Amino acid sequence: KTAVDKANNEDKTVADGAEKLVYWATPDEKWIDINLSSREMTAYEGAEPVRGPIKVIIGYPNTPTVTGQYKVYLKYPVQTMRGLNPDGSRYVAPGVPSVLYFTGSYAIHGSPWWSSGQYFEEGHGSHGCVNTPPTDAAWIYNWAPIGTVVVSHQ
C-alpha cells in the first residue's frame, strides 16, 4: 500500500544554524543524522548535537542502507532479527537490543557483536541496518520517541 503526502507550504521556524545541516529542524526538535560516507551517526536537538558522532556499521554494498528522510515508526527493547543473506541463506540474530525502525525493515540497533573490530574493515557491513555499540543504541532508543526524524545520506 502506498501513501502519498499532500504538499503544503506551512511556515516553519528553523533552529539557528540548522540551515547548514542536512535537515532544517525546528528549535529543540529531535532528529538523527546518519552519514553513510563517514559511517557516523549524530543525535540532534534543533541544530545542536547532543550525542555523537557515533561510529556505525552500515549495509554491505549488495545490501545497502537506504538514503532519505524517514521517521522512527516502531521500537523494540530487544528483538530476534531474521532474514536472508545475499546468498539466499537465512540468518537469525537473537537478542538484538534497542531497535528503532525508521522505514520498512531498516533499523538503528545495538550490535552485541560490536566488540570485534573486524566490522570496521573493508568488506564488512550489515544487511542494511545501522549498527551501533550497545551503549549508544540504548541511549538513542531512550532519547528518540516514535516520530523522530531520521536522515540517512552519503
Short mmCIF file of N, CA and C in Angstrom, two decimals:
data_model
loop_
_atom_site.label_atom_id
_atom_site.label_comp_id
_atom_site.label_asym_id
_atom_site.label_seq_id
_atom_site.Cartn_x
_atom_site.Cartn_y
_atom_site.Cartn_z
N LYS A 1 0.85 -1.17 0.00
CA LYS A 1 0.00 0.00 0.00
C LYS A 1 0.89 1.23 0.00
N THR A 2 0.61 2.15 -0.88
CA THR A 2 1.39 3.37 -0.99
C THR A 2 0.57 4.55 -0.48
N ALA A 3 1.20 5.36 0.34
CA ALA A 3 0.55 6.56 0.85
C ALA A 3 1.25 7.78 0.24
N VAL A 4 0.49 8.76 -0.14
CA VAL A 4 1.05 9.97 -0.71
C VAL A 4 0.71 11.13 0.21
N ASP A 5 1.74 11.87 0.63
CA ASP A 5 1.53 13.05 1.44
C ASP A 5 1.30 14.24 0.52
N LYS A 6 0.28 15.00 0.81
CA LYS A 6 -0.01 16.19 0.04
C LYS A 6 0.98 17.28 0.41
N ALA A 7 1.53 17.94 -0.59
CA ALA A 7 2.48 19.02 -0.35
C ALA A 7 1.77 20.19 0.32
N ASN A 8 2.53 20.91 1.16
CA ASN A 8 1.95 22.10 1.77
C ASN A 8 3.03 23.17 1.86
N ASN A 9 2.62 24.35 2.19
CA ASN A 9 3.58 25.45 2.30
C ASN A 9 3.47 26.13 3.65
N GLU A 10 3.34 25.32 4.69
CA GLU A 10 3.24 25.87 6.04
C GLU A 10 4.56 26.51 6.45
N ASP A 11 4.47 27.56 7.24
CA ASP A 11 5.67 28.21 7.77
C ASP A 11 6.30 27.31 8.82
N LYS A 12 7.62 27.35 8.89
CA LYS A 12 8.36 26.55 9.86
C LYS A 12 9.50 27.41 10.40
N THR A 13 9.60 27.49 11.71
CA THR A 13 10.71 28.20 12.33
C THR A 13 11.88 27.24 12.40
N VAL A 14 12.97 27.61 11.77
CA VAL A 14 14.15 26.75 11.71
C VAL A 14 15.14 27.18 12.79
N ALA A 15 15.72 26.20 13.46
CA ALA A 15 16.71 26.47 14.51
C ALA A 15 17.90 27.22 13.93
N ASP A 16 18.44 28.15 14.70
CA ASP A 16 19.64 28.88 14.27
C ASP A 16 20.75 27.89 13.95
N GLY A 17 21.29 27.96 12.75
CA GLY A 17 22.37 27.08 12.32
C GLY A 17 21.90 25.83 11.59
N ALA A 18 20.61 25.51 11.66
CA ALA A 18 20.11 24.29 11.02
C ALA A 18 20.20 24.37 9.50
N GLU A 19 20.18 25.56 8.96
CA GLU A 19 20.25 25.71 7.50
C GLU A 19 21.57 25.19 6.93
N LYS A 20 22.56 24.97 7.79
CA LYS A 20 23.86 24.42 7.36
C LYS A 20 23.90 22.90 7.46
N LEU A 21 22.82 22.30 7.97
CA LEU A 21 22.77 20.85 8.18
C LEU A 21 21.90 20.19 7.11
N VAL A 22 21.90 18.87 7.07
CA VAL A 22 21.10 18.15 6.07
C VAL A 22 19.61 18.19 6.37
N TYR A 23 19.24 18.56 7.59
CA TYR A 23 17.83 18.66 7.96
C TYR A 23 17.61 19.98 8.67
N TRP A 24 16.63 20.72 8.24
CA TRP A 24 16.31 22.02 8.84
C TRP A 24 15.31 21.81 9.97
N ALA A 25 15.82 21.48 11.11
CA ALA A 25 14.99 21.20 12.28
C ALA A 25 14.49 22.47 12.92
N THR A 26 13.36 22.35 13.59
CA THR A 26 12.86 23.45 14.40
C THR A 26 13.68 23.48 15.69
N PRO A 27 13.65 24.60 16.42
CA PRO A 27 14.39 24.64 17.68
C PRO A 27 13.94 23.50 18.61
N ASP A 28 14.88 22.81 19.18
CA ASP A 28 14.66 21.70 20.12
C ASP A 28 14.06 20.44 19.49
N GLU A 29 13.84 20.40 18.18
CA GLU A 29 13.32 19.19 17.53
C GLU A 29 14.39 18.10 17.54
N LYS A 30 14.02 16.92 17.99
CA LYS A 30 14.94 15.79 17.98
C LYS A 30 14.99 15.18 16.59
N TRP A 31 16.21 14.88 16.13
CA TRP A 31 16.38 14.20 14.85
C TRP A 31 17.73 13.50 14.82
N ILE A 32 17.86 12.53 13.93
CA ILE A 32 19.07 11.70 13.85
C ILE A 32 19.66 11.82 12.46
N ASP A 33 20.95 12.14 12.41
CA ASP A 33 21.70 12.27 11.16
C ASP A 33 22.58 11.02 11.00
N ILE A 34 22.37 10.28 9.91
CA ILE A 34 23.21 9.11 9.60
C ILE A 34 24.00 9.47 8.35
N ASN A 35 25.31 9.65 8.52
CA ASN A 35 26.19 9.98 7.40
C ASN A 35 26.85 8.68 6.95
N LEU A 36 26.40 8.16 5.81
CA LEU A 36 26.90 6.89 5.32
C LEU A 36 28.35 6.99 4.83
N SER A 37 28.75 8.15 4.33
CA SER A 37 30.12 8.33 3.84
C SER A 37 31.14 8.24 4.97
N SER A 38 30.84 8.89 6.09
CA SER A 38 31.77 8.86 7.22
C SER A 38 31.48 7.72 8.18
N ARG A 39 30.35 7.01 7.96
CA ARG A 39 29.92 5.92 8.84
C ARG A 39 29.77 6.42 10.27
N GLU A 40 29.04 7.54 10.39
CA GLU A 40 28.80 8.15 11.70
C GLU A 40 27.35 8.57 11.83
N MET A 41 26.86 8.55 13.06
CA MET A 41 25.51 8.97 13.38
C MET A 41 25.59 10.00 14.50
N THR A 42 24.74 11.04 14.39
CA THR A 42 24.70 12.08 15.41
C THR A 42 23.25 12.37 15.76
N ALA A 43 22.97 12.48 17.05
CA ALA A 43 21.64 12.86 17.54
C ALA A 43 21.65 14.36 17.76
N TYR A 44 20.61 15.03 17.26
CA TYR A 44 20.50 16.49 17.37
C TYR A 44 19.21 16.88 18.07
N GLU A 45 19.26 18.04 18.70
CA GLU A 45 18.07 18.76 19.13
C GLU A 45 18.20 20.13 18.49
N GLY A 46 17.34 20.38 17.50
CA GLY A 46 17.49 21.57 16.68
C GLY A 46 18.78 21.45 15.89
N ALA A 47 19.66 22.45 16.02
CA ALA A 47 20.94 22.42 15.32
C ALA A 47 22.09 21.99 16.23
N GLU A 48 21.78 21.60 17.46
CA GLU A 48 22.81 21.25 18.43
C GLU A 48 22.99 19.73 18.55
N PRO A 49 24.21 19.24 18.32
CA PRO A 49 24.44 17.81 18.54
C PRO A 49 24.36 17.50 20.04
N VAL A 50 23.63 16.46 20.40
CA VAL A 50 23.52 16.06 21.80
C VAL A 50 24.22 14.72 22.08
N ARG A 51 24.52 13.97 21.03
CA ARG A 51 25.30 12.74 21.18
C ARG A 51 25.89 12.41 19.82
N GLY A 52 27.18 12.16 19.83
CA GLY A 52 27.85 11.78 18.60
C GLY A 52 28.90 12.80 18.20
N PRO A 53 29.59 12.51 17.12
CA PRO A 53 29.29 11.42 16.20
C PRO A 53 29.62 10.05 16.79
N ILE A 54 28.75 9.10 16.46
CA ILE A 54 28.87 7.71 16.89
C ILE A 54 29.28 6.89 15.67
N LYS A 55 30.32 6.09 15.78
CA LYS A 55 30.70 5.19 14.68
C LYS A 55 29.59 4.17 14.48
N VAL A 56 29.26 3.90 13.22
CA VAL A 56 28.22 2.92 12.89
C VAL A 56 28.72 1.97 11.82
N ILE A 57 28.08 0.82 11.79
CA ILE A 57 28.28 -0.14 10.71
C ILE A 57 27.07 -0.01 9.81
N ILE A 58 27.30 0.17 8.52
CA ILE A 58 26.21 0.33 7.56
C ILE A 58 26.12 -0.90 6.67
N GLY A 59 25.19 -0.89 5.74
CA GLY A 59 24.95 -2.03 4.88
C GLY A 59 26.11 -2.35 3.95
N TYR A 60 26.23 -3.66 3.64
CA TYR A 60 27.16 -4.11 2.61
C TYR A 60 26.79 -3.43 1.29
N PRO A 61 27.71 -3.38 0.33
CA PRO A 61 27.35 -2.82 -0.98
C PRO A 61 26.14 -3.52 -1.63
N ASN A 62 26.00 -4.82 -1.42
CA ASN A 62 24.87 -5.53 -2.03
C ASN A 62 23.63 -5.55 -1.14
N THR A 63 23.71 -4.99 0.07
CA THR A 63 22.55 -4.79 0.95
C THR A 63 22.70 -3.41 1.60
N PRO A 64 22.67 -2.36 0.78
CA PRO A 64 22.99 -1.02 1.29
C PRO A 64 21.92 -0.46 2.23
N THR A 65 22.37 0.45 3.06
CA THR A 65 21.47 1.23 3.91
C THR A 65 20.77 2.25 3.02
N VAL A 66 19.47 2.40 3.20
CA VAL A 66 18.71 3.34 2.38
C VAL A 66 19.11 4.78 2.67
N THR A 67 18.88 5.65 1.71
CA THR A 67 19.08 7.08 1.92
C THR A 67 17.71 7.76 1.82
N GLY A 68 17.58 8.86 2.54
CA GLY A 68 16.34 9.62 2.50
C GLY A 68 15.98 10.15 3.88
N GLN A 69 14.80 10.71 3.96
CA GLN A 69 14.29 11.26 5.22
C GLN A 69 13.11 10.41 5.67
N TYR A 70 13.19 9.91 6.89
CA TYR A 70 12.19 8.99 7.43
C TYR A 70 11.83 9.40 8.85
N LYS A 71 10.95 8.62 9.47
CA LYS A 71 10.62 8.82 10.88
C LYS A 71 10.61 7.47 11.58
N VAL A 72 11.09 7.46 12.83
CA VAL A 72 11.02 6.25 13.64
C VAL A 72 9.54 5.88 13.77
N TYR A 73 9.20 4.63 13.39
CA TYR A 73 7.79 4.23 13.45
C TYR A 73 7.54 3.04 14.36
N LEU A 74 8.61 2.38 14.84
CA LEU A 74 8.44 1.20 15.68
C LEU A 74 9.70 1.01 16.51
N LYS A 75 9.52 0.63 17.78
CA LYS A 75 10.66 0.41 18.67
C LYS A 75 10.47 -0.91 19.42
N TYR A 76 11.58 -1.64 19.58
CA TYR A 76 11.60 -2.86 20.41
C TYR A 76 12.81 -2.78 21.34
N PRO A 77 12.62 -3.02 22.64
CA PRO A 77 13.79 -3.02 23.53
C PRO A 77 14.76 -4.14 23.18
N VAL A 78 14.24 -5.31 22.77
CA VAL A 78 15.06 -6.45 22.34
C VAL A 78 14.26 -7.20 21.28
N GLN A 79 14.95 -7.69 20.27
CA GLN A 79 14.26 -8.41 19.20
C GLN A 79 15.17 -9.49 18.60
N THR A 80 14.57 -10.59 18.17
CA THR A 80 15.28 -11.57 17.36
C THR A 80 15.05 -11.17 15.90
N MET A 81 16.14 -10.88 15.20
CA MET A 81 16.03 -10.48 13.80
C MET A 81 16.28 -11.69 12.91
N ARG A 82 15.48 -11.79 11.87
CA ARG A 82 15.60 -12.88 10.91
C ARG A 82 15.54 -12.31 9.51
N GLY A 83 16.22 -12.96 8.60
CA GLY A 83 16.17 -12.50 7.21
C GLY A 83 17.00 -13.38 6.32
N LEU A 84 17.27 -12.86 5.14
CA LEU A 84 18.07 -13.58 4.16
C LEU A 84 19.40 -12.89 3.94
N ASN A 85 20.44 -13.70 3.83
CA ASN A 85 21.75 -13.21 3.44
C ASN A 85 21.76 -13.00 1.93
N PRO A 86 22.72 -12.24 1.41
CA PRO A 86 22.78 -12.03 -0.04
C PRO A 86 22.84 -13.32 -0.85
N ASP A 87 23.39 -14.39 -0.27
CA ASP A 87 23.47 -15.67 -1.00
C ASP A 87 22.18 -16.48 -0.89
N GLY A 88 21.17 -15.95 -0.22
CA GLY A 88 19.90 -16.64 -0.10
C GLY A 88 19.74 -17.48 1.16
N SER A 89 20.83 -17.68 1.89
CA SER A 89 20.74 -18.42 3.15
C SER A 89 20.06 -17.56 4.20
N ARG A 90 19.49 -18.21 5.19
CA ARG A 90 18.78 -17.49 6.24
C ARG A 90 19.73 -17.15 7.40
N TYR A 91 19.44 -16.04 8.06
CA TYR A 91 20.16 -15.70 9.28
C TYR A 91 19.16 -15.46 10.40
N VAL A 92 19.61 -15.72 11.62
CA VAL A 92 18.84 -15.45 12.83
C VAL A 92 19.80 -14.77 13.80
N ALA A 93 19.41 -13.59 14.28
CA ALA A 93 20.23 -12.85 15.25
C ALA A 93 19.38 -12.61 16.49
N PRO A 94 19.51 -13.49 17.50
CA PRO A 94 18.71 -13.31 18.71
C PRO A 94 19.26 -12.20 19.61
N GLY A 95 18.38 -11.60 20.40
CA GLY A 95 18.81 -10.66 21.43
C GLY A 95 19.36 -9.35 20.92
N VAL A 96 18.89 -8.87 19.78
CA VAL A 96 19.36 -7.58 19.26
C VAL A 96 18.70 -6.48 20.10
N PRO A 97 19.52 -5.62 20.74
CA PRO A 97 18.95 -4.62 21.66
C PRO A 97 18.65 -3.28 21.00
N SER A 98 17.72 -2.55 21.61
CA SER A 98 17.48 -1.14 21.30
C SER A 98 17.21 -0.90 19.82
N VAL A 99 16.13 -1.48 19.31
CA VAL A 99 15.81 -1.46 17.89
C VAL A 99 14.83 -0.32 17.58
N LEU A 100 15.21 0.57 16.66
CA LEU A 100 14.35 1.66 16.20
C LEU A 100 14.18 1.54 14.68
N TYR A 101 13.02 1.11 14.23
CA TYR A 101 12.74 1.01 12.79
C TYR A 101 12.38 2.39 12.26
N PHE A 102 13.00 2.74 11.10
CA PHE A 102 12.71 4.04 10.51
C PHE A 102 12.11 3.96 9.11
N THR A 103 12.21 2.83 8.45
CA THR A 103 11.49 2.58 7.20
C THR A 103 11.58 1.11 6.86
N GLY A 104 10.47 0.50 6.52
CA GLY A 104 10.47 -0.92 6.17
C GLY A 104 11.19 -1.75 7.23
N SER A 105 12.15 -2.56 6.78
CA SER A 105 12.92 -3.40 7.70
C SER A 105 14.25 -2.77 8.10
N TYR A 106 14.42 -1.49 7.81
CA TYR A 106 15.66 -0.78 8.16
C TYR A 106 15.53 -0.19 9.56
N ALA A 107 16.58 -0.44 10.37
CA ALA A 107 16.54 -0.01 11.76
C ALA A 107 17.91 0.46 12.22
N ILE A 108 17.89 1.27 13.25
CA ILE A 108 19.09 1.57 14.04
C ILE A 108 19.00 0.60 15.21
N HIS A 109 20.09 -0.10 15.51
CA HIS A 109 20.04 -1.02 16.66
C HIS A 109 21.42 -1.29 17.22
N GLY A 110 21.43 -1.75 18.45
CA GLY A 110 22.67 -2.14 19.09
C GLY A 110 23.17 -3.44 18.48
N SER A 111 24.48 -3.61 18.53
CA SER A 111 25.10 -4.82 17.99
C SER A 111 25.93 -5.47 19.07
N PRO A 112 25.41 -6.55 19.69
CA PRO A 112 26.18 -7.24 20.72
C PRO A 112 27.53 -7.73 20.23
N TRP A 113 27.67 -7.92 18.93
CA TRP A 113 28.91 -8.40 18.32
C TRP A 113 29.88 -7.25 18.04
N TRP A 114 29.55 -6.05 18.50
CA TRP A 114 30.32 -4.83 18.19
C TRP A 114 31.78 -4.91 18.60
N SER A 115 32.11 -5.60 19.68
CA SER A 115 33.47 -5.56 20.22
C SER A 115 34.52 -6.05 19.22
N SER A 116 34.10 -6.77 18.21
CA SER A 116 35.05 -7.23 17.19
C SER A 116 35.35 -6.09 16.24
N GLY A 117 36.60 -5.66 16.20
CA GLY A 117 36.99 -4.56 15.33
C GLY A 117 36.89 -4.88 13.85
N GLN A 118 36.68 -6.15 13.51
CA GLN A 118 36.63 -6.54 12.10
C GLN A 118 35.52 -5.84 11.33
N TYR A 119 34.49 -5.39 12.02
CA TYR A 119 33.37 -4.78 11.32
C TYR A 119 33.72 -3.43 10.72
N PHE A 120 34.85 -2.86 11.11
CA PHE A 120 35.27 -1.60 10.50
C PHE A 120 36.18 -1.83 9.32
N GLU A 121 36.59 -3.08 9.09
CA GLU A 121 37.46 -3.37 7.96
C GLU A 121 36.64 -3.34 6.68
N GLU A 122 37.31 -3.06 5.58
CA GLU A 122 36.65 -3.02 4.28
C GLU A 122 35.97 -4.36 4.00
N GLY A 123 34.77 -4.30 3.46
CA GLY A 123 34.07 -5.52 3.10
C GLY A 123 33.12 -6.04 4.16
N HIS A 124 33.09 -5.42 5.34
CA HIS A 124 32.16 -5.85 6.38
C HIS A 124 31.01 -4.86 6.48
N GLY A 125 29.84 -5.37 6.81
CA GLY A 125 28.69 -4.50 6.92
C GLY A 125 27.49 -5.23 7.46
N SER A 126 26.33 -4.60 7.30
CA SER A 126 25.08 -5.16 7.81
C SER A 126 24.19 -5.54 6.63
N HIS A 127 23.00 -5.97 6.94
CA HIS A 127 22.00 -6.27 5.91
C HIS A 127 21.22 -5.01 5.53
N GLY A 128 21.74 -3.85 5.89
CA GLY A 128 21.10 -2.57 5.59
C GLY A 128 20.78 -1.75 6.82
N CYS A 129 20.75 -2.40 7.96
CA CYS A 129 20.51 -1.67 9.21
C CYS A 129 21.72 -0.84 9.60
N VAL A 130 21.52 0.06 10.54
CA VAL A 130 22.59 0.89 11.08
C VAL A 130 22.93 0.31 12.45
N ASN A 131 24.09 -0.34 12.55
CA ASN A 131 24.53 -1.00 13.79
C ASN A 131 25.38 -0.05 14.61
N THR A 132 25.12 -0.01 15.91
CA THR A 132 25.86 0.86 16.81
C THR A 132 26.32 0.06 18.03
N PRO A 133 27.30 0.57 18.76
CA PRO A 133 27.64 -0.07 20.02
C PRO A 133 26.41 -0.10 20.92
N PRO A 134 26.20 -1.15 21.69
CA PRO A 134 25.00 -1.28 22.53
C PRO A 134 24.74 -0.10 23.46
N THR A 135 25.77 0.50 24.03
CA THR A 135 25.53 1.62 24.95
C THR A 135 24.98 2.84 24.20
N ASP A 136 25.51 3.11 23.00
CA ASP A 136 24.99 4.22 22.19
C ASP A 136 23.58 3.92 21.71
N ALA A 137 23.33 2.68 21.30
CA ALA A 137 21.99 2.29 20.84
C ALA A 137 20.97 2.47 21.96
N ALA A 138 21.33 2.09 23.18
CA ALA A 138 20.41 2.24 24.31
C ALA A 138 20.10 3.71 24.56
N TRP A 139 21.11 4.56 24.46
CA TRP A 139 20.88 5.99 24.66
C TRP A 139 19.92 6.52 23.60
N ILE A 140 20.19 6.22 22.33
CA ILE A 140 19.34 6.68 21.22
C ILE A 140 17.92 6.15 21.41
N TYR A 141 17.80 4.88 21.78
CA TYR A 141 16.49 4.24 21.98
C TYR A 141 15.67 4.99 23.04
N ASN A 142 16.31 5.33 24.14
CA ASN A 142 15.62 6.03 25.23
C ASN A 142 15.34 7.50 24.91
N TRP A 143 16.17 8.10 24.09
CA TRP A 143 16.06 9.53 23.76
C TRP A 143 15.04 9.81 22.66
N ALA A 144 14.95 8.93 21.66
CA ALA A 144 14.16 9.20 20.46
C ALA A 144 12.77 8.57 20.54
N PRO A 145 11.72 9.38 20.60
CA PRO A 145 10.36 8.82 20.59
C PRO A 145 9.95 8.42 19.17
N ILE A 146 8.86 7.67 19.09
CA ILE A 146 8.24 7.39 17.79
C ILE A 146 7.99 8.73 17.11
N GLY A 147 8.29 8.81 15.82
CA GLY A 147 8.10 10.05 15.07
C GLY A 147 9.37 10.86 14.90
N THR A 148 10.46 10.48 15.59
CA THR A 148 11.72 11.20 15.45
C THR A 148 12.21 11.09 14.00
N VAL A 149 12.60 12.22 13.41
CA VAL A 149 13.11 12.24 12.04
C VAL A 149 14.48 11.58 11.99
N VAL A 150 14.68 10.75 10.95
CA VAL A 150 15.96 10.10 10.68
C VAL A 150 16.34 10.47 9.25
N VAL A 151 17.52 11.09 9.08
CA VAL A 151 18.01 11.46 7.75
C VAL A 151 19.25 10.62 7.48
N SER A 152 19.19 9.82 6.43
CA SER A 152 20.30 8.95 6.02
C SER A 152 20.81 9.45 4.67
N HIS A 153 22.11 9.74 4.59
CA HIS A 153 22.65 10.36 3.37
C HIS A 153 24.11 9.97 3.18
N GLN A 154 24.60 10.20 1.95
CA GLN A 154 26.01 9.95 1.61
C GLN A 154 26.86 11.10 2.10
#
